[in-house]
PDB file of C-alpha atoms in Angstrom:
ATOM      1  CA  MET A   1      14.142  14.507  -2.776  1.00 72.00           C
ATOM      2  CA  ILE A   2      13.148  15.430  -6.319  1.00 82.00           C
ATOM      3  CA  TYR A   3      11.289  12.136  -6.741  1.00 81.00           C
ATOM      4  CA  ILE A   4       9.258  12.770  -3.583  1.00 86.00           C
ATOM      5  CA  ILE A   5       8.263  16.165  -4.971  1.00 88.00           C
ATOM      6  CA  ILE A   6       7.323  14.621  -8.316  1.00 89.00           C
ATOM      7  CA  PHE A   7       5.278  11.915  -6.583  1.00 87.00           C
ATOM      8  CA  LEU A   8       3.393  14.458  -4.449  1.00 88.00           C
ATOM      9  CA  TYR A   9       2.763  16.796  -7.396  1.00 89.00           C
ATOM     10  CA  THR A  10       1.486  14.000  -9.636  1.00 90.00           C
ATOM     11  CA  ILE A  11      -0.862  12.529  -7.040  1.00 88.00           C
ATOM     12  CA  PHE A  12      -2.231  15.797  -5.688  1.00 87.00           C
ATOM     13  CA  SER A  13      -2.695  17.337  -9.136  1.00 87.00           C
ATOM     14  CA  ALA A  14      -4.505  14.165 -10.238  1.00 85.00           C
ATOM     15  CA  LEU A  15      -6.761  14.476  -7.181  1.00 85.00           C
ATOM     16  CA  LEU A  16      -7.323  18.175  -7.877  1.00 83.00           C
ATOM     17  CA  PHE A  17      -8.362  17.565 -11.475  1.00 79.00           C
ATOM     18  CA  ARG A  18      -9.925  14.133 -10.954  1.00 75.00           C
ATOM     19  CA  LYS A  19     -13.303  15.234 -12.377  1.00 74.00           C
ATOM     20  CA  ASN A  20     -11.653  16.137 -15.681  1.00 72.00           C
ATOM     21  CA  LEU A  21      -9.674  12.903 -15.704  1.00 71.00           C
ATOM     22  CA  GLN A  22     -12.695  10.711 -15.046  1.00 66.00           C
ATOM     23  CA  CYS A  23     -14.686  11.964 -18.049  1.00 55.00           C
ATOM     24  CA  ASN A  24     -16.112   9.094 -20.044  1.00 51.00           C
ATOM     25  CA  VAL A  25     -14.291   9.123 -23.367  1.00 46.00           C
ATOM     26  CA  ASN A  26     -16.735   6.613 -24.829  1.00 47.00           C
ATOM     27  CA  VAL A  27     -19.415   9.301 -25.196  1.00 45.00           C
ATOM     28  CA  GLN A  28     -17.397  11.468 -27.570  1.00 46.00           C
ATOM     29  CA  HIS A  29     -19.134  12.222 -30.852  1.00 46.00           C
ATOM     30  CA  LYS A  30     -17.628  10.664 -33.952  1.00 48.00           C
ATOM     31  CA  THR A  31     -17.794  13.806 -36.054  1.00 48.00           C
ATOM     32  CA  GLY A  32     -15.272  16.172 -37.561  1.00 50.00           C
ATOM     33  CA  LYS A  33     -15.606  18.476 -34.554  1.00 51.00           C
ATOM     34  CA  ILE A  34     -13.349  18.284 -31.508  1.00 52.00           C
ATOM     35  CA  ASN A  35     -15.030  16.810 -28.461  1.00 59.00           C
ATOM     36  CA  ILE A  36     -14.442  19.285 -25.630  1.00 55.00           C
ATOM     37  CA  GLY A  37     -14.603  16.649 -22.859  1.00 65.00           C
ATOM     38  CA  PHE A  38     -12.141  14.403 -24.630  1.00 67.00           C
ATOM     39  CA  ALA A  39      -9.716  17.262 -25.283  1.00 74.00           C
ATOM     40  CA  LYS A  40      -9.978  18.501 -21.681  1.00 76.00           C
ATOM     41  CA  ARG A  41      -9.269  15.019 -20.350  1.00 77.00           C
ATOM     42  CA  ASN A  42      -6.122  14.622 -22.457  1.00 79.00           C
ATOM     43  CA  LEU A  43      -4.912  18.136 -21.694  1.00 81.00           C
ATOM     44  CA  THR A  44      -5.378  17.550 -17.956  1.00 84.00           C
ATOM     45  CA  ALA A  45      -3.461  14.258 -18.141  1.00 85.00           C
ATOM     46  CA  PHE A  46      -0.673  16.109 -19.961  1.00 85.00           C
ATOM     47  CA  VAL A  47      -0.437  18.699 -17.155  1.00 86.00           C
ATOM     48  CA  VAL A  48      -0.476  16.005 -14.466  1.00 89.00           C
ATOM     49  CA  MET A  49       2.152  13.766 -16.056  1.00 90.00           C
ATOM     50  CA  LEU A  50       4.478  16.372 -17.614  1.00 90.00           C
ATOM     51  CA  PRO A  51       6.844  16.900 -14.600  1.00 90.00           C
ATOM     52  CA  ALA A  52       7.244  13.144 -14.001  1.00 91.00           C
ATOM     53  CA  THR A  53       7.909  12.651 -17.714  1.00 91.00           C
ATOM     54  CA  MET A  54      10.490  15.442 -17.899  1.00 91.00           C
ATOM     55  CA  ILE A  55      12.396  14.237 -14.816  1.00 88.00           C
ATOM     56  CA  LEU A  56      12.554  10.769 -16.316  1.00 85.00           C
ATOM     57  CA  ALA A  57      13.531  12.051 -19.760  1.00 85.00           C
ATOM     58  CA  LEU A  58      16.139  14.587 -18.597  1.00 84.00           C
ATOM     59  CA  ARG A  59      17.890  12.399 -16.027  1.00 79.00           C
ATOM     60  CA  TYR A  60      21.667  12.258 -16.298  1.00 74.00           C
ATOM     61  CA  GLY A  61      23.808   9.401 -15.039  1.00 69.00           C
ATOM     62  CA  PHE A  62      20.875   7.749 -13.244  1.00 67.00           C
ATOM     63  CA  GLY A  63      19.872   4.153 -13.943  1.00 64.00           C
ATOM     64  CA  ALA A  64      21.600   0.775 -13.780  1.00 63.00           C
ATOM     65  CA  ASP A  65      22.117   0.638 -17.565  1.00 63.00           C
ATOM     66  CA  TYR A  66      22.763   4.346 -18.113  1.00 67.00           C
ATOM     67  CA  HIS A  67      26.483   3.877 -18.825  1.00 68.00           C
ATOM     68  CA  GLY A  68      26.189   0.279 -19.983  1.00 68.00           C
ATOM     69  CA  THR A  69      23.870  -1.593 -22.310  1.00 75.00           C
ATOM     70  CA  TYR A  70      21.989   1.244 -24.007  1.00 82.00           C
ATOM     71  CA  ARG A  71      25.024   3.470 -24.523  1.00 84.00           C
ATOM     72  CA  ASN A  72      26.898   0.559 -26.120  1.00 85.00           C
ATOM     73  CA  VAL A  73      23.979  -0.274 -28.405  1.00 87.00           C
ATOM     74  CA  PHE A  74      23.601   3.352 -29.500  1.00 89.00           C
ATOM     75  CA  ASN A  75      27.346   3.651 -30.185  1.00 88.00           C
ATOM     76  CA  ALA A  76      27.241   0.383 -32.131  1.00 89.00           C
ATOM     77  CA  VAL A  77      24.512   1.813 -34.360  1.00 90.00           C
ATOM     78  CA  LEU A  78      26.308   5.160 -34.603  1.00 88.00           C
ATOM     79  CA  TYR A  79      29.674   3.670 -35.610  1.00 87.00           C
ATOM     80  CA  ASN A  80      28.371   0.578 -37.443  1.00 85.00           C
ATOM     81  CA  TRP A  81      29.678  -2.010 -35.002  1.00 82.00           C
ATOM     82  CA  ASN A  82      27.659  -4.736 -36.698  1.00 80.00           C
ATOM     83  CA  THR A  83      29.435  -7.593 -34.926  1.00 78.00           C
ATOM     84  CA  TYR A  84      28.530  -6.122 -31.543  1.00 79.00           C
ATOM     85  CA  LEU A  85      24.896  -5.646 -32.565  1.00 77.00           C
ATOM     86  CA  LYS A  86      24.713  -9.238 -33.788  1.00 76.00           C
ATOM     87  CA  ASN A  87      26.093 -10.589 -30.522  1.00 77.00           C
ATOM     88  CA  ALA A  88      24.037  -8.220 -28.356  1.00 75.00           C
ATOM     89  CA  LYS A  89      20.784  -9.526 -29.905  1.00 78.00           C
ATOM     90  CA  VAL A  90      18.904  -6.290 -29.262  1.00 84.00           C
ATOM     91  CA  GLU A  91      15.346  -6.125 -30.629  1.00 89.00           C
ATOM     92  CA  SER A  92      14.774  -4.448 -34.001  1.00 90.00           C
ATOM     93  CA  GLY A  93      12.434  -1.756 -32.669  1.00 93.00           C
ATOM     94  CA  PHE A  94      15.065  -0.379 -30.327  1.00 92.00           C
ATOM     95  CA  ILE A  95      17.718  -0.551 -33.068  1.00 92.00           C
ATOM     96  CA  LEU A  96      15.372   1.434 -35.323  1.00 93.00           C
ATOM     97  CA  LEU A  97      14.911   4.002 -32.554  1.00 94.00           C
ATOM     98  CA  CYS A  98      18.714   4.314 -32.299  1.00 93.00           C
ATOM     99  CA  HIS A  99      18.925   4.917 -36.057  1.00 92.00           C
ATOM    100  CA  ILE A 100      16.254   7.627 -35.835  1.00 93.00           C
ATOM    101  CA  VAL A 101      18.070   9.395 -32.996  1.00 93.00           C
ATOM    102  CA  LYS A 102      21.505   9.254 -34.675  1.00 92.00           C
ATOM    103  CA  ASN A 103      20.095  11.078 -37.712  1.00 90.00           C
ATOM    104  CA  PHE A 104      19.755  14.318 -35.746  1.00 88.00           C
ATOM    105  CA  THR A 105      22.233  13.902 -32.894  1.00 88.00           C
ATOM    106  CA  HIS A 106      25.188  11.777 -31.807  1.00 89.00           C
ATOM    107  CA  ASP A 107      24.399  12.377 -28.147  1.00 86.00           C
ATOM    108  CA  TYR A 108      23.270   9.166 -26.481  1.00 86.00           C
ATOM    109  CA  VAL A 109      21.231  11.102 -23.891  1.00 87.00           C
ATOM    110  CA  TRP A 110      18.609  11.872 -26.521  1.00 90.00           C
ATOM    111  CA  LEU A 111      17.931   8.154 -26.964  1.00 91.00           C
ATOM    112  CA  LEU A 112      16.898   7.922 -23.315  1.00 89.00           C
ATOM    113  CA  PHE A 113      14.934  11.180 -23.639  1.00 91.00           C
ATOM    114  CA  ILE A 114      12.835   9.907 -26.544  1.00 93.00           C
ATOM    115  CA  SER A 115      12.427   6.462 -24.925  1.00 93.00           C
ATOM    116  CA  ALA A 116      11.042   8.106 -21.781  1.00 92.00           C
ATOM    117  CA  ILE A 117       8.622  10.265 -23.802  1.00 94.00           C
ATOM    118  CA  ILE A 118       7.357   7.219 -25.706  1.00 95.00           C
ATOM    119  CA  THR A 119       6.893   5.148 -22.547  1.00 94.00           C
ATOM    120  CA  MET A 120       5.130   7.853 -20.532  1.00 93.00           C
ATOM    121  CA  TYR A 121       2.887   8.899 -23.425  1.00 93.00           C
ATOM    122  CA  ILE A 122       1.672   5.363 -24.133  1.00 94.00           C
ATOM    123  CA  LEU A 123       1.328   4.671 -20.391  1.00 93.00           C
ATOM    124  CA  THR A 124      -0.804   7.783 -19.914  1.00 92.00           C
ATOM    125  CA  LYS A 125      -3.014   6.865 -22.873  1.00 91.00           C
ATOM    126  CA  ALA A 126      -3.355   3.338 -21.491  1.00 91.00           C
ATOM    127  CA  ILE A 127      -4.495   4.589 -18.085  1.00 90.00           C
ATOM    128  CA  LEU A 128      -6.927   7.087 -19.623  1.00 86.00           C
ATOM    129  CA  GLU A 129      -8.551   4.440 -21.800  1.00 86.00           C
ATOM    130  CA  ASN A 130      -8.533   1.453 -19.439  1.00 87.00           C
ATOM    131  CA  SER A 131      -8.754   2.723 -15.878  1.00 84.00           C
ATOM    132  CA  GLU A 132     -11.904   3.716 -14.035  1.00 81.00           C
ATOM    133  CA  ASN A 133      -9.842   5.528 -11.398  1.00 84.00           C
ATOM    134  CA  TYR A 134      -6.962   7.537 -12.826  1.00 85.00           C
ATOM    135  CA  VAL A 135      -5.627   8.585  -9.399  1.00 86.00           C
ATOM    136  CA  ILE A 136      -5.345   5.014  -8.092  1.00 86.00           C
ATOM    137  CA  SER A 137      -3.662   3.892 -11.306  1.00 88.00           C
ATOM    138  CA  ILE A 138      -1.063   6.671 -11.075  1.00 89.00           C
ATOM    139  CA  LEU A 139      -0.533   5.863  -7.396  1.00 88.00           C
ATOM    140  CA  PHE A 140       0.295   2.255  -8.293  1.00 86.00           C
ATOM    141  CA  VAL A 141       2.762   3.414 -10.962  1.00 89.00           C
ATOM    142  CA  PHE A 142       4.807   4.885  -8.103  1.00 89.00           C
ATOM    143  CA  ILE A 143       4.243   2.494  -5.174  1.00 85.00           C
ATOM    144  CA  THR A 144       5.035  -0.584  -7.286  1.00 81.00           C
ATOM    145  CA  ALA A 145       8.281   1.172  -8.366  1.00 82.00           C
ATOM    146  CA  MET A 146       7.257   0.948 -12.027  1.00 86.00           C
ATOM    147  CA  TYR A 147       8.228   4.593 -12.499  1.00 89.00           C
ATOM    148  CA  PHE A 148      11.743   3.872 -11.242  1.00 86.00           C
ATOM    149  CA  ASP A 149      11.983   0.709 -13.364  1.00 85.00           C
ATOM    150  CA  MET A 150      11.753   3.019 -16.370  1.00 88.00           C
ATOM    151  CA  THR A 151      15.263   4.263 -15.556  1.00 85.00           C
ATOM    152  CA  ASN A 152      16.703   0.735 -15.650  1.00 83.00           C
ATOM    153  CA  LEU A 153      14.507  -1.388 -17.916  1.00 85.00           C
ATOM    154  CA  VAL A 154      14.096   1.047 -20.802  1.00 89.00           C
ATOM    155  CA  ARG A 155      13.178  -1.407 -23.556  1.00 91.00           C
ATOM    156  CA  GLN A 156      11.058  -3.579 -21.284  1.00 92.00           C
ATOM    157  CA  CYS A 157       9.051  -0.592 -20.053  1.00 93.00           C
ATOM    158  CA  ILE A 158       8.274   0.511 -23.614  1.00 95.00           C
ATOM    159  CA  ALA A 159       6.967  -3.003 -24.262  1.00 95.00           C
ATOM    160  CA  LEU A 160       5.008  -2.935 -20.998  1.00 94.00           C
ATOM    161  CA  SER A 161       3.333   0.391 -21.814  1.00 95.00           C
ATOM    162  CA  ILE A 162       2.226  -0.997 -25.202  1.00 96.00           C
ATOM    163  CA  PHE A 163       0.730  -4.051 -23.491  1.00 96.00           C
ATOM    164  CA  MET A 164      -1.121  -1.830 -21.013  1.00 94.00           C
ATOM    165  CA  TYR A 165      -2.593   0.102 -23.921  1.00 95.00           C
ATOM    166  CA  ALA A 166      -3.559  -3.179 -25.609  1.00 96.00           C
ATOM    167  CA  ILE A 167      -5.728  -4.161 -22.626  1.00 95.00           C
ATOM    168  CA  LYS A 168      -8.558  -2.190 -24.201  1.00 94.00           C
ATOM    169  CA  TYR A 169      -8.544  -4.693 -27.065  1.00 95.00           C
ATOM    170  CA  ILE A 170      -8.811  -7.543 -24.567  1.00 95.00           C
ATOM    171  CA  ASN A 171     -11.885  -5.842 -23.134  1.00 93.00           C
ATOM    172  CA  LYS A 172     -13.364  -5.279 -26.611  1.00 92.00           C
ATOM    173  CA  ARG A 173     -12.432  -8.869 -27.632  1.00 93.00           C
ATOM    174  CA  GLU A 174     -10.482  -7.666 -30.660  1.00 94.00           C
ATOM    175  CA  ILE A 175      -7.785 -10.324 -30.803  1.00 95.00           C
ATOM    176  CA  LYS A 176      -6.197  -9.178 -34.086  1.00 95.00           C
ATOM    177  CA  LYS A 177      -5.491  -5.686 -32.731  1.00 96.00           C
ATOM    178  CA  TYR A 178      -4.236  -7.185 -29.477  1.00 97.00           C
ATOM    179  CA  ILE A 179      -1.811  -9.492 -31.295  1.00 97.00           C
ATOM    180  CA  LEU A 180      -0.631  -6.548 -33.421  1.00 97.00           C
ATOM    181  CA  CYS A 181       0.166  -4.593 -30.237  1.00 96.00           C
ATOM    182  CA  ILE A 182       2.094  -7.553 -28.810  1.00 97.00           C
ATOM    183  CA  ILE A 183       4.087  -7.868 -32.042  1.00 96.00           C
ATOM    184  CA  ILE A 184       4.990  -4.162 -31.884  1.00 96.00           C
ATOM    185  CA  ALA A 185       5.930  -4.540 -28.204  1.00 96.00           C
ATOM    186  CA  MET A 186       8.129  -7.544 -29.072  1.00 95.00           C
ATOM    187  CA  MET A 187      10.163  -5.222 -31.296  1.00 94.00           C
ATOM    188  CA  PHE A 188      11.376  -3.594 -28.069  1.00 94.00           C
ATOM    189  CA  HIS A 189      11.537  -6.594 -25.738  1.00 92.00           C
ATOM    190  CA  ILE A 190      10.935 -10.190 -26.790  1.00 91.00           C
ATOM    191  CA  SER A 191       9.845 -11.250 -23.293  1.00 89.00           C
ATOM    192  CA  ILE A 192       6.489  -9.502 -23.781  1.00 93.00           C
ATOM    193  CA  LEU A 193       5.532 -12.604 -25.803  1.00 92.00           C
ATOM    194  CA  PHE A 194       4.944 -14.137 -22.359  1.00 91.00           C
ATOM    195  CA  LEU A 195       1.763 -12.032 -22.136  1.00 93.00           C
ATOM    196  CA  LEU A 196       0.267 -13.094 -25.455  1.00 94.00           C
ATOM    197  CA  PRO A 197      -1.981 -15.705 -23.706  1.00 93.00           C
ATOM    198  CA  ALA A 198      -3.238 -12.969 -21.343  1.00 93.00           C
ATOM    199  CA  TYR A 199      -6.011 -12.366 -23.873  1.00 94.00           C
ATOM    200  CA  PHE A 200      -7.661 -15.617 -22.768  1.00 92.00           C
ATOM    201  CA  LEU A 201      -7.633 -14.709 -19.060  1.00 90.00           C
ATOM    202  CA  TYR A 202     -10.691 -12.581 -19.825  1.00 89.00           C
ATOM    203  CA  ASP A 203     -12.834 -15.718 -20.113  1.00 81.00           C
ATOM    204  CA  PHE A 204     -10.890 -17.848 -17.644  1.00 83.00           C
ATOM    205  CA  ASP A 205     -13.517 -18.580 -15.014  1.00 80.00           C
ATOM    206  CA  ILE A 206     -12.550 -20.776 -12.031  1.00 80.00           C
ATOM    207  CA  LYS A 207     -13.597 -20.861  -8.396  1.00 81.00           C
ATOM    208  CA  ASN A 208     -11.837 -18.591  -5.926  1.00 81.00           C
ATOM    209  CA  LEU A 209     -10.650 -21.649  -4.002  1.00 83.00           C
ATOM    210  CA  TYR A 210      -8.586 -22.735  -7.012  1.00 85.00           C
ATOM    211  CA  LYS A 211      -7.346 -19.177  -7.494  1.00 86.00           C
ATOM    212  CA  ILE A 212      -5.816 -19.460  -4.033  1.00 87.00           C
ATOM    213  CA  LEU A 213      -4.575 -23.037  -4.415  1.00 89.00           C
ATOM    214  CA  ILE A 214      -2.678 -22.370  -7.672  1.00 89.00           C
ATOM    215  CA  PRO A 215      -0.188 -19.882  -6.122  1.00 88.00           C
ATOM    216  CA  VAL A 216       0.150 -21.959  -2.946  1.00 88.00           C
ATOM    217  CA  ILE A 217       0.918 -25.181  -4.853  1.00 89.00           C
ATOM    218  CA  THR A 218       3.370 -23.285  -7.064  1.00 86.00           C
ATOM    219  CA  LEU A 219       5.167 -21.985  -3.973  1.00 83.00           C
ATOM    220  CA  PHE A 220       5.375 -25.510  -2.578  1.00 84.00           C
ATOM    221  CA  PHE A 221       7.105 -26.891  -5.696  1.00 83.00           C
ATOM    222  CA  SER A 222       9.111 -23.784  -6.620  1.00 79.00           C
ATOM    223  CA  THR A 223      12.172 -24.716  -4.546  1.00 78.00           C
ATOM    224  CA  PHE A 224      12.453 -28.063  -6.317  1.00 79.00           C
ATOM    225  CA  ILE A 225      11.930 -26.466  -9.745  1.00 76.00           C
ATOM    226  CA  GLY A 226      14.421 -23.734  -8.885  1.00 75.00           C
ATOM    227  CA  LYS A 227      17.150 -26.269  -8.065  1.00 76.00           C
ATOM    228  CA  ILE A 228      16.622 -28.102 -11.355  1.00 79.00           C
ATOM    229  CA  LEU A 229      16.630 -24.871 -13.367  1.00 73.00           C
ATOM    230  CA  THR A 230      19.740 -23.593 -11.579  1.00 73.00           C
ATOM    231  CA  TYR A 231      21.539 -26.861 -12.330  1.00 74.00           C
ATOM    232  CA  ILE A 232      20.665 -26.544 -16.025  1.00 74.00           C
ATOM    233  CA  LEU A 233      21.707 -22.868 -16.215  1.00 69.00           C
ATOM    234  CA  LEU A 234      25.052 -23.632 -14.568  1.00 72.00           C
ATOM    235  CA  LYS A 235      25.834 -25.849 -17.562  1.00 72.00           C
ATOM    236  CA  ILE A 236      25.298 -22.916 -19.953  1.00 69.00           C
ATOM    237  CA  PRO A 237      28.347 -20.577 -19.935  1.00 68.00           C
ATOM    238  CA  LYS A 238      26.307 -17.479 -20.812  1.00 60.00           C
ATOM    239  CA  TYR A 239      23.976 -17.866 -17.831  1.00 61.00           C
ATOM    240  CA  ALA A 240      26.234 -19.633 -15.323  1.00 65.00           C
ATOM    241  CA  PRO A 241      27.422 -16.421 -13.560  1.00 62.00           C
ATOM    242  CA  TYR A 242      23.818 -15.345 -13.025  1.00 59.00           C
ATOM    243  CA  ALA A 243      22.544 -18.764 -11.992  1.00 60.00           C
ATOM    244  CA  ARG A 244      24.797 -18.810  -8.931  1.00 57.00           C
ATOM    245  CA  LYS A 245      22.482 -16.336  -7.253  1.00 56.00           C
ATOM    246  CA  ILE A 246      18.726 -15.952  -7.395  1.00 52.00           C
ATOM    247  CA  ASN A 247      18.890 -12.150  -7.562  1.00 54.00           C
ATOM    248  CA  VAL A 248      15.795 -11.557  -5.452  1.00 51.00           C
ATOM    249  CA  GLY A 249      16.169  -8.350  -3.477  1.00 49.00           C
ATOM    250  CA  SER A 250      14.142  -6.795  -0.676  1.00 45.00           C
ATOM    251  CA  THR A 251      12.251  -4.636  -3.193  1.00 49.00           C
ATOM    252  CA  ASP A 252      11.050  -7.732  -5.028  1.00 68.00           C
ATOM    253  CA  ILE A 253       9.911  -9.359  -1.771  1.00 76.00           C
ATOM    254  CA  ILE A 254       7.965  -6.237  -0.808  1.00 77.00           C
ATOM    255  CA  LEU A 255       6.410  -6.194  -4.278  1.00 76.00           C
ATOM    256  CA  VAL A 256       5.370  -9.846  -3.962  1.00 81.00           C
ATOM    257  CA  LEU A 257       3.759  -9.116  -0.585  1.00 82.00           C
ATOM    258  CA  LEU A 258       1.959  -6.133  -2.130  1.00 81.00           C
ATOM    259  CA  PHE A 259       0.671  -8.338  -4.943  1.00 82.00           C
ATOM    260  CA  CYS A 260      -0.557 -10.891  -2.393  1.00 86.00           C
ATOM    261  CA  LEU A 261      -2.390  -8.231  -0.380  1.00 87.00           C
ATOM    262  CA  VAL A 262      -4.050  -6.672  -3.429  1.00 84.00           C
ATOM    263  CA  TYR A 263      -4.933 -10.131  -4.744  1.00 86.00           C
ATOM    264  CA  LEU A 264      -6.672 -11.188  -1.525  1.00 85.00           C
ATOM    265  CA  LEU A 265      -8.605  -7.903  -1.451  1.00 84.00           C
ATOM    266  CA  ALA A 266      -9.575  -8.377  -5.104  1.00 83.00           C
ATOM    267  CA  LEU A 267     -10.832 -11.906  -4.420  1.00 82.00           C
ATOM    268  CA  PHE A 268     -12.867 -10.669  -1.472  1.00 79.00           C
ATOM    269  CA  TYR A 269     -14.482  -7.708  -3.221  1.00 75.00           C
ATOM    270  CA  SER A 270     -14.997  -9.260  -6.655  1.00 72.00           C
ATOM    271  CA  ALA A 271     -16.413 -12.681  -5.868  1.00 65.00           C
ATOM    272  CA  ASN A 272     -18.894 -12.498  -8.752  1.00 66.00           C
ATOM    273  CA  SER A 273     -16.899 -10.333 -11.137  1.00 68.00           C
ATOM    274  CA  LYS A 274     -17.143 -10.845 -14.875  1.00 73.00           C
ATOM    275  CA  GLY A 275     -15.459  -9.502 -17.971  1.00 77.00           C
ATOM    276  CA  ILE A 276     -12.582  -7.075 -17.556  1.00 83.00           C
ATOM    277  CA  GLU A 277     -12.792  -7.144 -13.738  1.00 84.00           C
ATOM    278  CA  ASP A 278     -12.303 -10.909 -13.750  1.00 86.00           C
ATOM    279  CA  PHE A 279      -9.421 -10.431 -16.196  1.00 89.00           C
ATOM    280  CA  TYR A 280      -7.624  -8.163 -13.727  1.00 89.00           C
ATOM    281  CA  VAL A 281      -8.184 -10.663 -10.901  1.00 88.00           C
ATOM    282  CA  ASN A 282      -6.785 -13.457 -13.080  1.00 89.00           C
ATOM    283  CA  MET A 283      -3.770 -11.295 -13.945  1.00 91.00           C
ATOM    284  CA  LEU A 284      -3.205 -10.797 -10.218  1.00 89.00           C
ATOM    285  CA  MET A 285      -3.377 -14.562  -9.744  1.00 90.00           C
ATOM    286  CA  VAL A 286      -0.628 -15.008 -12.338  1.00 90.00           C
ATOM    287  CA  ALA A 287       1.392 -12.183 -10.741  1.00 88.00           C
ATOM    288  CA  VAL A 288       1.166 -13.732  -7.277  1.00 88.00           C
ATOM    289  CA  THR A 289       2.029 -17.176  -8.659  1.00 89.00           C
ATOM    290  CA  ILE A 290       5.099 -15.828 -10.463  1.00 86.00           C
ATOM    291  CA  GLY A 291       6.035 -13.666  -7.497  1.00 83.00           C
ATOM    292  CA  LEU A 292       5.994 -16.549  -5.023  1.00 85.00           C
ATOM    293  CA  ALA A 293       7.837 -18.831  -7.450  1.00 83.00           C
ATOM    294  CA  SER A 294      10.466 -16.136  -8.130  1.00 79.00           C
ATOM    295  CA  LEU A 295      11.632 -16.386  -4.519  1.00 77.00           C
ATOM    296  CA  SER A 296      13.225 -19.721  -5.490  1.00 76.00           C
ATOM    297  CA  ILE A 297      13.510 -19.705  -9.285  1.00 73.00           C
ATOM    298  CA  PRO A 298      16.298 -17.608 -10.906  1.00 64.00           C
ATOM    299  CA  PHE A 299      15.403 -14.753 -13.295  1.00 70.00           C
ATOM    300  CA  LEU A 300      11.658 -15.204 -12.838  1.00 74.00           C
ATOM    301  CA  HIS A 301      11.349 -11.973 -10.838  1.00 72.00           C
ATOM    302  CA  ARG A 302      12.133 -10.021 -14.039  1.00 74.00           C
ATOM    303  CA  PHE A 303       8.650 -10.905 -15.302  1.00 79.00           C
ATOM    304  CA  LEU A 304       6.978  -9.223 -12.323  1.00 78.00           C
ATOM    305  CA  ILE A 305       7.308  -5.845 -14.028  1.00 80.00           C
ATOM    306  CA  TYR A 306       4.606  -6.890 -16.503  1.00 82.00           C
ATOM    307  CA  PHE A 307       2.048  -7.021 -13.699  1.00 80.00           C
ATOM    308  CA  LYS A 308       2.728  -3.668 -12.038  1.00 70.00           C
TER     309      LYS A 308
END
């Protein structure tokens, strides 16, 4: 019930203050004085996102890894279980965050609190700087279940929020800053490296016919590829238990269908799109391709979060 209330508050407050949220931050004056429009926009976003952030940060006992992975990693840092940390292979950025938290508290809950604050802050900044419609962007954070993924995929969502912020450097064609953001994101989840080539989707111009054929052809061959990959994973003891099932749930199927619907609409309404609009369409093409392939290929559905 609380999440329904949070969803309704966030959406309706964003609609109520949409004029403040849609201010163009690019017109701010580069002087020592505070730009009133810029400050109002950030303050409004803070008011809109604060309840959702606090519910996420103050949750107790909620989340698939709440009593598992992250608690164990924090305790390993707290009590110097170096062997566990070596075997766990947790990224250095998250280990550093654990060290920071342990300096002022031994309560593991604060690690999740600070992680939630970091994720939601960067996500909000990313939406403010990259989205032309703040309300729609916030709506998709909820309907794609990204908000709820933050309770389970803590490290991955920090990495995702950094990538979303880095989109502005794709638009500005500042590859060095983009790569720097990806490197920082990799310190929380190595899989974000998968999105390093996303920079080049900005200039990836192909006909819409091919943009439809690529996902369809991938779907056609995915079953065959999935069988080969499953066979290989079954030979690896670490991954064998997971390879026996594809792990695609109803939520993932609904998400794939949502991606397909949005993708078809994007192709229809942006036939002659260029620049950042074409980048988003190309990202949707990759999302749909991965989504359809994930129905047959193990583990692949975990990458769908990067396209929400």
